């Protein structure tokens, strides 16, 4: 049977664009459809603009530290309009790069919504249909709001980059990394931040000691963090919203943001008609090769709800091309993925938390928390954490957890060692780089 394309990709985010480009470079005839902006969540409404906001929010503390180091610093307030204008210009530039990648590799792109008609046919919004030997779904996910009175008035992480003005006060509901990152960002930009989380501690699933330190540091920086607390309702009032909380309190906030979860973008994709199965959250069910139960249809990235990180989606896209177009069946490796949470201070982590490791086998824990030289000199009470979780039997480092400025940069390199199966003694044989915070990773000798 003749097909219009060898591959049709639905979704122009990082994973979809990478798969389309690499397949086309190998000689495949490829098309891609994207109904919104190219670059997806990461480039347009996620990692990139968020990290730029992190940078912006850190300058207030940096200027205060500069004075402690003898500099005379004169600075006005934060100009949201100036920053936002430059931010969106940068996002436009990056989107054009993504479009250029497709053009330069002769991928035909359609700026419209696409859905499946059958296992080999895609229909665009204008009704035209295209056939493909293989179809790759990479439509990502979106933030969702809970079903409670007044929730329709709140914003999500998608909206934060488009605010006309920065609010004077904001309530953020949620305890995951998105909620915590934006709480730190907005606090750094001078917004009065309150955060509700219904659980006992933020950043569920991460190492308990590390998340505890992040929580303490957030509170110390001025964020009003209320654990074991949820929102019951929110009502629009003059100047903002009156919020009722589960702890019996009521307060007014100029803005309310929900960061309470995300859902896969699988609605109206024609999955049922094509025979593609979805899971309880609406995620597309795939095997270790990203293949659905329909042999010609594959899915990668957040729409599969496996490990929802941009570099993972890219790796999944590469593995898909290896498997389908290069004749080299390549399962996706989701083990020992290093990741960073851009709170202030940052958290970097790879491998098992202490709690998960203890459930698995006897472990030794090497840990130190201390005041780093730079901020201690400036008179700040900030603390950092360096932690290794080690198998008592094999001496392999099962987990590495860092809470410190620059933890994301550190964990990238530590992740290489952990992925290679380094032992505690391998770390010990490495000469320390002094004076640095990270030298603690190779100088801790006694388990705690």
Short mmCIF file of C-alpha atoms in Angstrom, two decimals:
data_model
loop_
_atom_site.label_atom_id
_atom_site.label_comp_id
_atom_site.label_asym_id
_atom_site.label_seq_id
_atom_site.Cartn_x
_atom_site.Cartn_y
_atom_site.Cartn_z
CA UNK A 1 0.00 0.00 0.00
CA UNK A 2 1.28 3.47 -0.88
CA UNK A 3 1.20 6.14 1.82
CA UNK A 4 1.45 9.92 1.62
CA UNK A 5 4.13 9.89 4.32
CA UNK A 6 6.39 7.44 6.05
CA UNK A 7 5.74 9.25 9.32
CA UNK A 8 3.09 11.69 10.50
CA UNK A 9 3.79 13.36 13.84
CA UNK A 10 0.96 14.96 15.82
CA UNK A 11 2.49 17.55 18.15
CA UNK A 12 5.30 20.05 17.66
CA UNK A 13 6.95 19.97 21.07
CA UNK A 14 10.50 18.92 21.82
CA UNK A 15 9.86 15.19 21.46
CA UNK A 16 7.78 15.39 18.30
CA UNK A 17 10.12 17.80 16.51
CA UNK A 18 13.17 15.71 17.42
CA UNK A 19 11.59 12.52 16.10
CA UNK A 20 10.44 14.24 12.91
CA UNK A 21 13.87 15.76 12.26
CA UNK A 22 15.88 12.60 12.87
CA UNK A 23 13.51 10.44 10.81
CA UNK A 24 13.66 12.94 7.93
CA UNK A 25 17.45 13.09 8.09
CA UNK A 26 17.43 9.32 7.60
CA UNK A 27 15.47 9.65 4.36
CA UNK A 28 11.88 9.26 5.58
CA UNK A 29 9.10 11.44 4.19
CA UNK A 30 7.72 13.19 7.25
CA UNK A 31 4.87 15.55 8.12
CA UNK A 32 4.02 17.21 11.41
CA UNK A 33 0.89 18.97 12.64
CA UNK A 34 0.80 21.43 15.56
CA UNK A 35 -2.32 23.40 16.50
CA UNK A 36 -0.58 25.82 18.85
CA UNK A 37 3.01 27.10 19.00
CA UNK A 38 6.05 25.06 18.01
CA UNK A 39 8.30 24.12 20.88
CA UNK A 40 5.53 22.80 23.09
CA UNK A 41 5.25 23.14 26.84
CA UNK A 42 8.99 23.30 27.49
CA UNK A 43 9.85 26.16 25.15
CA UNK A 44 6.63 28.16 25.18
CA UNK A 45 5.02 27.72 28.63
CA UNK A 46 7.36 25.61 30.73
CA UNK A 47 11.06 25.04 31.28
CA UNK A 48 12.49 27.93 29.26
CA UNK A 49 10.32 30.88 30.35
CA UNK A 50 10.24 29.49 33.89
CA UNK A 51 14.04 29.33 34.11
CA UNK A 52 14.32 32.88 32.77
CA UNK A 53 11.92 33.96 35.51
CA UNK A 54 14.06 32.08 38.04
CA UNK A 55 17.09 34.08 36.90
CA UNK A 56 15.13 37.34 37.15
CA UNK A 57 13.90 36.52 40.64
CA UNK A 58 17.38 35.79 42.00
CA UNK A 59 18.77 39.28 41.41
CA UNK A 60 17.08 40.79 44.45
CA UNK A 61 19.07 38.51 46.76
CA UNK A 62 22.20 38.92 44.64
CA UNK A 63 22.05 42.70 44.99
CA UNK A 64 21.64 42.42 48.74
CA UNK A 65 24.63 40.07 48.89
CA UNK A 66 26.67 42.48 46.74
CA UNK A 67 26.31 45.14 49.41
CA UNK A 68 27.63 42.68 52.00
CA UNK A 69 30.66 42.19 49.77
CA UNK A 70 31.43 45.90 49.65
CA UNK A 71 29.60 46.97 46.51
CA UNK A 72 27.46 50.07 46.39
CA UNK A 73 24.30 48.97 44.65
CA UNK A 74 21.52 51.27 43.51
CA UNK A 75 18.56 49.44 42.03
CA UNK A 76 14.94 50.30 41.44
CA UNK A 77 12.02 47.91 41.56
CA UNK A 78 11.43 45.03 39.18
CA UNK A 79 9.98 46.12 35.81
CA UNK A 80 7.60 43.30 34.83
CA UNK A 81 6.65 44.91 31.51
CA UNK A 82 10.27 45.24 30.39
CA UNK A 83 11.07 41.67 31.41
CA UNK A 84 7.91 40.23 29.85
CA UNK A 85 8.56 42.00 26.53
CA UNK A 86 12.06 40.56 26.32
CA UNK A 87 10.83 37.14 27.50
CA UNK A 88 8.25 36.83 24.74
CA UNK A 89 10.72 38.04 22.13
CA UNK A 90 13.02 35.21 23.21
CA UNK A 91 10.19 32.66 23.00
CA UNK A 92 9.35 33.91 19.49
CA UNK A 93 13.00 33.45 18.52
CA UNK A 94 13.08 29.90 19.87
CA UNK A 95 9.81 28.99 18.17
CA UNK A 96 11.24 30.14 14.85
CA UNK A 97 14.26 27.91 15.45
CA UNK A 98 11.92 24.93 15.86
CA UNK A 99 10.08 25.85 12.67
CA UNK A 100 13.42 26.23 10.91
CA UNK A 101 14.53 22.77 12.03
CA UNK A 102 11.50 21.28 10.31
CA UNK A 103 11.91 23.38 7.15
CA UNK A 104 15.62 22.67 6.85
CA UNK A 105 14.99 18.93 7.08
CA UNK A 106 12.11 19.00 4.57
CA UNK A 107 9.46 18.07 7.11
CA UNK A 108 6.10 19.29 5.87
CA UNK A 109 4.36 21.12 8.69
CA UNK A 110 0.67 21.91 9.17
CA UNK A 111 -0.34 24.67 11.60
CA UNK A 112 -3.57 23.02 12.62
CA UNK A 113 -5.12 20.36 14.79
CA UNK A 114 -4.89 16.75 13.65
CA UNK A 115 -6.68 13.60 14.75
CA UNK A 116 -6.68 9.92 13.85
CA UNK A 117 -9.25 8.48 11.49
CA UNK A 118 -7.83 4.96 11.44
CA UNK A 119 -4.43 3.33 12.15
CA UNK A 120 -2.89 4.88 9.03
CA UNK A 121 -4.90 8.07 8.42
CA UNK A 122 -4.75 11.53 9.95
CA UNK A 123 -7.42 14.18 9.42
CA UNK A 124 -6.66 17.90 9.75
CA UNK A 125 -9.08 20.52 11.03
CA UNK A 126 -10.05 21.55 7.48
CA UNK A 127 -11.17 17.99 6.71
CA UNK A 128 -8.24 17.00 4.53
CA UNK A 129 -6.81 13.56 5.19
CA UNK A 130 -3.27 12.19 4.91
CA UNK A 131 -2.10 8.61 5.10
CA UNK A 132 1.09 7.50 6.85
CA UNK A 133 2.89 4.23 7.35
CA UNK A 134 3.57 5.25 10.96
CA UNK A 135 1.87 7.82 13.20
CA UNK A 136 3.57 9.31 16.26
CA UNK A 137 1.46 11.11 18.87
CA UNK A 138 3.39 13.71 20.88
CA UNK A 139 0.64 16.07 22.03
CA UNK A 140 1.93 16.63 25.58
CA UNK A 141 -0.20 17.62 28.54
CA UNK A 142 -1.86 20.59 30.20
CA UNK A 143 -2.49 21.89 33.71
CA UNK A 144 -5.87 21.11 35.24
CA UNK A 145 -7.91 22.79 37.96
CA UNK A 146 -9.86 21.01 40.69
CA UNK A 147 -13.65 21.01 40.67
CA UNK A 148 -14.50 23.52 43.38
CA UNK A 149 -16.48 26.75 43.62
CA UNK A 150 -14.76 29.66 41.90
CA UNK A 151 -11.87 27.65 40.43
CA UNK A 152 -12.65 29.00 36.96
CA UNK A 153 -11.31 32.38 38.08
CA UNK A 154 -7.86 31.07 38.99
CA UNK A 155 -4.82 30.92 36.73
CA UNK A 156 -2.44 28.05 36.00
CA UNK A 157 1.22 27.83 35.04
CA UNK A 158 0.15 28.41 31.41
CA UNK A 159 -1.12 31.87 32.32
CA UNK A 160 1.65 33.12 34.58
CA UNK A 161 3.83 34.36 31.71
CA UNK A 162 1.00 36.47 30.26
CA UNK A 163 -0.12 38.45 33.32
CA UNK A 164 -0.67 42.12 32.50
CA UNK A 165 0.78 43.11 35.87
CA UNK A 166 2.42 41.24 38.71
CA UNK A 167 -0.05 40.84 41.58
CA UNK A 168 0.81 42.25 44.98
CA UNK A 169 -0.29 38.97 46.57
CA UNK A 170 -0.92 35.47 45.29
CA UNK A 171 -2.15 32.15 46.67
CA UNK A 172 -0.59 29.10 45.05
CA UNK A 173 -2.32 25.78 45.63
CA UNK A 174 -0.20 22.65 45.24
CA UNK A 175 2.95 21.07 46.61
CA UNK A 176 4.67 19.69 43.52
CA UNK A 177 7.69 21.15 41.80
CA UNK A 178 5.66 23.55 39.63
CA UNK A 179 3.88 25.06 42.65
CA UNK A 180 7.10 25.35 44.64
CA UNK A 181 9.13 26.80 41.77
CA UNK A 182 6.59 29.55 41.09
CA UNK A 183 6.20 30.29 44.79
CA UNK A 184 9.97 30.96 44.93
CA UNK A 185 10.00 32.91 41.66
CA UNK A 186 7.16 35.24 42.61
CA UNK A 187 8.50 35.69 46.13
CA UNK A 188 11.83 36.73 44.62
CA UNK A 189 10.06 39.24 42.38
CA UNK A 190 8.48 40.92 45.40
CA UNK A 191 5.02 39.31 45.41
CA UNK A 192 3.55 38.30 48.78
CA UNK A 193 3.23 34.54 48.32
CA UNK A 194 1.03 32.12 50.26
CA UNK A 195 1.11 28.42 49.39
CA UNK A 196 -1.41 25.76 50.41
CA UNK A 197 -0.59 22.07 50.19
CA UNK A 198 -2.93 19.39 51.48
CA UNK A 199 -0.11 16.95 52.28
CA UNK A 200 2.27 16.78 55.22
CA UNK A 201 5.28 18.02 53.22
CA UNK A 202 5.90 19.54 49.78
CA UNK A 203 7.62 17.74 46.88
CA UNK A 204 6.09 14.33 47.53
CA UNK A 205 8.16 11.47 46.11
CA UNK A 206 11.52 13.16 46.58
CA UNK A 207 13.99 12.48 49.38
CA UNK A 208 12.42 13.41 52.71
CA UNK A 209 15.44 15.20 54.16
CA UNK A 210 15.99 17.19 50.97
CA UNK A 211 12.38 18.28 50.63
CA UNK A 212 12.33 19.24 54.30
CA UNK A 213 15.25 21.60 53.81
CA UNK A 214 13.66 23.15 50.71
CA UNK A 215 10.48 23.71 52.74
CA UNK A 216 12.41 25.33 55.61
CA UNK A 217 14.32 27.61 53.25
CA UNK A 218 11.14 28.67 51.44
CA UNK A 219 9.51 29.63 54.72
CA UNK A 220 12.65 31.48 55.83
CA UNK A 221 12.65 33.46 52.57
CA UNK A 222 9.18 34.82 53.35
CA UNK A 223 6.80 32.37 51.67
CA UNK A 224 3.74 31.64 53.83
CA UNK A 225 3.62 27.87 53.42
CA UNK A 226 0.61 26.10 54.97
CA UNK A 227 0.87 22.32 54.99
CA UNK A 228 -2.14 20.07 55.56
CA UNK A 229 -4.26 22.86 54.10
CA UNK A 230 -6.53 22.96 51.06
CA UNK A 231 -8.79 25.50 49.41
CA UNK A 232 -12.55 25.07 49.81
CA UNK A 233 -13.81 27.93 47.65
CA UNK A 234 -12.83 31.25 46.11
CA UNK A 235 -15.10 34.17 45.39
CA UNK A 236 -14.31 37.26 43.30
CA UNK A 237 -14.28 40.45 45.38
CA UNK A 238 -13.04 43.94 44.71
CA UNK A 239 -9.28 43.77 44.30
CA UNK A 240 -8.99 39.99 44.10
CA UNK A 241 -10.49 36.82 45.55
CA UNK A 242 -11.70 35.81 48.99
CA UNK A 243 -10.54 32.28 49.71
CA UNK A 244 -11.90 29.87 52.30
CA UNK A 245 -9.35 27.32 53.51
CA UNK A 246 -9.80 23.91 55.06
CA UNK A 247 -8.10 25.14 58.26
CA UNK A 248 -11.03 27.47 58.89
CA UNK A 249 -9.38 30.69 57.78
CA UNK A 250 -10.48 33.21 55.17
CA UNK A 251 -8.20 35.66 53.39
CA UNK A 252 -8.09 37.88 50.30
CA UNK A 253 -5.50 37.45 47.54
CA UNK A 254 -5.11 39.53 44.41
CA UNK A 255 -4.46 36.38 42.36
CA UNK A 256 -4.91 32.61 42.83
CA UNK A 257 -2.94 29.97 40.95
CA UNK A 258 -3.60 26.23 40.82
CA UNK A 259 -0.65 23.89 40.36
CA UNK A 260 -2.49 20.73 41.33
CA UNK A 261 -1.71 18.40 38.47
CA UNK A 262 -1.60 17.92 34.73
CA UNK A 263 -3.55 15.80 32.27
CA UNK A 264 -2.50 14.23 28.94
CA UNK A 265 -3.80 15.94 25.79
CA UNK A 266 -5.78 13.02 24.38
CA UNK A 267 -9.25 14.52 23.96
CA UNK A 268 -10.71 14.42 20.45
CA UNK A 269 -7.64 12.73 18.96
CA UNK A 270 -9.67 9.91 17.42
CA UNK A 271 -7.90 7.35 19.58
CA UNK A 272 -10.96 5.18 20.14
CA UNK A 273 -11.79 5.09 16.44
CA UNK A 274 -8.25 3.97 15.66
CA UNK A 275 -8.26 1.38 18.44
CA UNK A 276 -5.64 3.11 20.62
CA UNK A 277 -6.10 2.37 24.32
CA UNK A 278 -5.86 4.96 27.08
CA UNK A 279 -5.32 4.60 30.82
CA UNK A 280 -7.14 5.88 33.90
CA UNK A 281 -5.84 9.46 33.51
CA UNK A 282 -6.45 9.50 29.76
CA UNK A 283 -2.79 8.73 29.00
CA UNK A 284 -1.94 6.69 25.91
CA UNK A 285 -0.86 3.19 26.89
CA UNK A 286 2.43 2.15 25.26
CA UNK A 287 5.05 -0.56 25.66
CA UNK A 288 8.78 -0.13 26.31
CA UNK A 289 9.25 0.82 22.64
CA UNK A 290 6.56 3.57 22.84
CA UNK A 291 4.25 1.46 20.66
CA UNK A 292 0.52 1.41 21.32
CA UNK A 293 -1.65 -1.66 20.87
CA UNK A 294 -2.10 -0.52 17.25
CA UNK A 295 1.17 -1.50 15.50
CA UNK A 296 1.37 1.60 13.30
CA UNK A 297 0.71 4.11 16.11
CA UNK A 298 3.31 5.21 18.65
CA UNK A 299 3.27 7.86 21.40
CA UNK A 300 5.98 9.68 23.35
CA UNK A 301 6.27 12.35 26.01
CA UNK A 302 3.78 13.62 28.54
CA UNK A 303 0.81 12.21 26.63
CA UNK A 304 1.99 8.76 27.82
CA UNK A 305 2.41 9.90 31.44
CA UNK A 306 5.60 7.95 32.06
CA UNK A 307 8.43 10.29 33.10
CA UNK A 308 7.18 13.76 32.22
CA UNK A 309 10.42 15.60 31.51
CA UNK A 310 11.50 17.27 28.28
CA UNK A 311 14.83 15.42 27.92
CA UNK A 312 12.97 12.14 28.44
CA UNK A 313 10.51 12.96 25.64
CA UNK A 314 13.47 13.71 23.37
CA UNK A 315 15.10 10.40 24.29
CA UNK A 316 11.82 8.61 23.61
CA UNK A 317 11.63 10.26 20.19
CA UNK A 318 15.17 9.16 19.37
CA UNK A 319 14.46 5.61 20.52
CA UNK A 320 11.31 5.56 18.37
CA UNK A 321 13.30 6.47 15.25
CA UNK A 322 15.95 3.86 16.07
CA UNK A 323 13.27 1.22 16.50
CA UNK A 324 11.02 2.04 13.55
CA UNK A 325 13.29 3.55 10.89
CA UNK A 326 16.77 2.29 11.68
CA UNK A 327 15.91 -1.35 12.32
CA UNK A 328 17.46 -1.18 15.79
CA UNK A 329 14.80 -1.99 18.43
CA UNK A 330 15.62 0.40 21.27
CA UNK A 331 13.62 0.34 24.50
CA UNK A 332 13.43 3.59 26.43
CA UNK A 333 15.59 3.65 29.55
CA UNK A 334 13.68 5.38 32.35
CA UNK A 335 16.07 4.37 35.12
CA UNK A 336 18.34 6.75 37.06
CA UNK A 337 17.17 9.96 35.39
CA UNK A 338 18.75 13.04 36.99
CA UNK A 339 16.43 15.96 37.49
CA UNK A 340 16.39 19.42 39.06
CA UNK A 341 13.71 21.42 40.82
CA UNK A 342 14.35 25.13 40.42
CA UNK A 343 13.21 26.23 43.82
CA UNK A 344 15.41 28.61 45.80
CA UNK A 345 17.59 26.86 46.76
CA UNK A 346 17.50 24.35 43.91
CA UNK A 347 17.18 20.63 44.45
CA UNK A 348 19.04 18.17 42.23
CA UNK A 349 18.37 14.46 42.52
CA UNK A 350 19.20 11.18 40.83
CA UNK A 351 18.35 7.65 41.89
CA UNK A 352 16.51 6.49 44.99
CA UNK A 353 15.45 8.59 47.94
CA UNK A 354 16.61 7.40 51.34
CA UNK A 355 13.09 6.16 52.07
CA UNK A 356 12.79 4.17 48.81
CA UNK A 357 16.29 2.73 49.20
CA UNK A 358 15.60 1.57 52.78
CA UNK A 359 12.49 -0.23 51.54
CA UNK A 360 14.67 -2.07 49.03
CA UNK A 361 17.77 -3.06 51.03
CA UNK A 362 20.07 -2.08 53.92
CA UNK A 363 21.78 1.23 53.16
CA UNK A 364 24.35 3.62 54.55
CA UNK A 365 23.56 7.32 54.35
CA UNK A 366 26.25 9.98 54.03
CA UNK A 367 24.89 13.46 54.54
CA UNK A 368 25.98 16.94 55.52
CA UNK A 369 24.03 20.17 55.82
CA UNK A 370 25.94 23.41 56.26
CA UNK A 371 26.03 27.13 55.56
CA UNK A 372 27.85 27.75 52.27
CA UNK A 373 30.75 30.20 52.21
CA UNK A 374 29.22 32.77 49.85
CA UNK A 375 25.99 33.43 51.73
CA UNK A 376 27.49 32.86 55.18
CA UNK A 377 29.93 35.73 54.50
CA UNK A 378 26.97 37.88 53.48
CA UNK A 379 25.32 37.12 56.82
CA UNK A 380 22.52 34.98 55.48
CA UNK A 381 21.42 31.87 57.41
CA UNK A 382 20.85 29.76 54.25
CA UNK A 383 21.79 26.09 54.45
CA UNK A 384 22.61 23.52 51.77
CA UNK A 385 22.51 19.71 51.76
CA UNK A 386 24.73 17.07 50.17
CA UNK A 387 23.53 13.47 50.50
CA UNK A 388 24.53 10.06 49.19
CA UNK A 389 22.47 6.90 49.73
CA UNK A 390 24.71 3.84 49.43
CA UNK A 391 23.98 0.11 49.22
CA UNK A 392 25.56 -1.56 52.24
CA UNK A 393 26.13 -4.76 50.24
CA UNK A 394 27.43 -3.55 46.87
CA UNK A 395 28.59 -0.06 47.97
CA UNK A 396 26.93 1.39 44.87
CA UNK A 397 25.57 4.90 45.20
CA UNK A 398 21.81 4.35 44.90
CA UNK A 399 20.85 8.01 45.21
CA UNK A 400 22.41 11.45 45.24
CA UNK A 401 20.46 14.45 46.55
CA UNK A 402 21.66 18.06 46.54
CA UNK A 403 19.89 21.14 47.87
CA UNK A 404 21.97 24.19 47.03
CA UNK A 405 22.32 27.06 44.57
CA UNK A 406 23.37 25.46 41.29
CA UNK A 407 22.16 22.00 42.32
CA UNK A 408 20.85 21.42 38.79
CA UNK A 409 24.32 21.90 37.34
CA UNK A 410 25.88 19.64 39.98
CA UNK A 411 23.41 16.79 39.63
CA UNK A 412 23.96 16.58 35.86
CA UNK A 413 27.57 15.54 36.51
CA UNK A 414 26.83 13.42 39.58
CA UNK A 415 24.18 11.66 37.50
CA UNK A 416 26.86 10.33 35.14
CA UNK A 417 28.65 8.61 38.00
CA UNK A 418 25.46 7.15 39.47
CA UNK A 419 24.30 5.93 36.05
CA UNK A 420 27.68 4.21 35.56
CA UNK A 421 27.22 2.35 38.84
CA UNK A 422 29.87 4.22 40.83
CA UNK A 423 30.50 3.06 44.38
CA UNK A 424 31.04 5.20 47.44
CA UNK A 425 34.70 4.30 47.21
CA UNK A 426 34.79 5.64 43.63
CA UNK A 427 33.51 8.95 44.99
CA UNK A 428 36.09 8.81 47.80
CA UNK A 429 38.96 8.27 45.35
CA UNK A 430 38.05 11.52 43.58
CA UNK A 431 40.07 14.50 44.76
CA UNK A 432 37.93 17.33 46.09
CA UNK A 433 37.67 20.65 44.27
CA UNK A 434 38.20 23.23 46.99
CA UNK A 435 36.60 25.47 48.07
CA UNK A 436 33.25 24.35 46.67
CA UNK A 437 29.97 23.15 48.11
CA UNK A 438 30.04 19.99 46.03
CA UNK A 439 33.37 18.80 47.46
CA UNK A 440 31.27 17.37 50.29
CA UNK A 441 30.17 14.62 47.87
CA UNK A 442 33.71 13.18 47.90
CA UNK A 443 34.79 14.01 51.46
CA UNK A 444 32.01 12.49 53.60
CA UNK A 445 33.63 9.45 55.26
CA UNK A 446 31.28 8.36 58.05
CA UNK A 447 27.66 7.29 57.56
CA UNK A 448 25.15 9.29 59.54
#
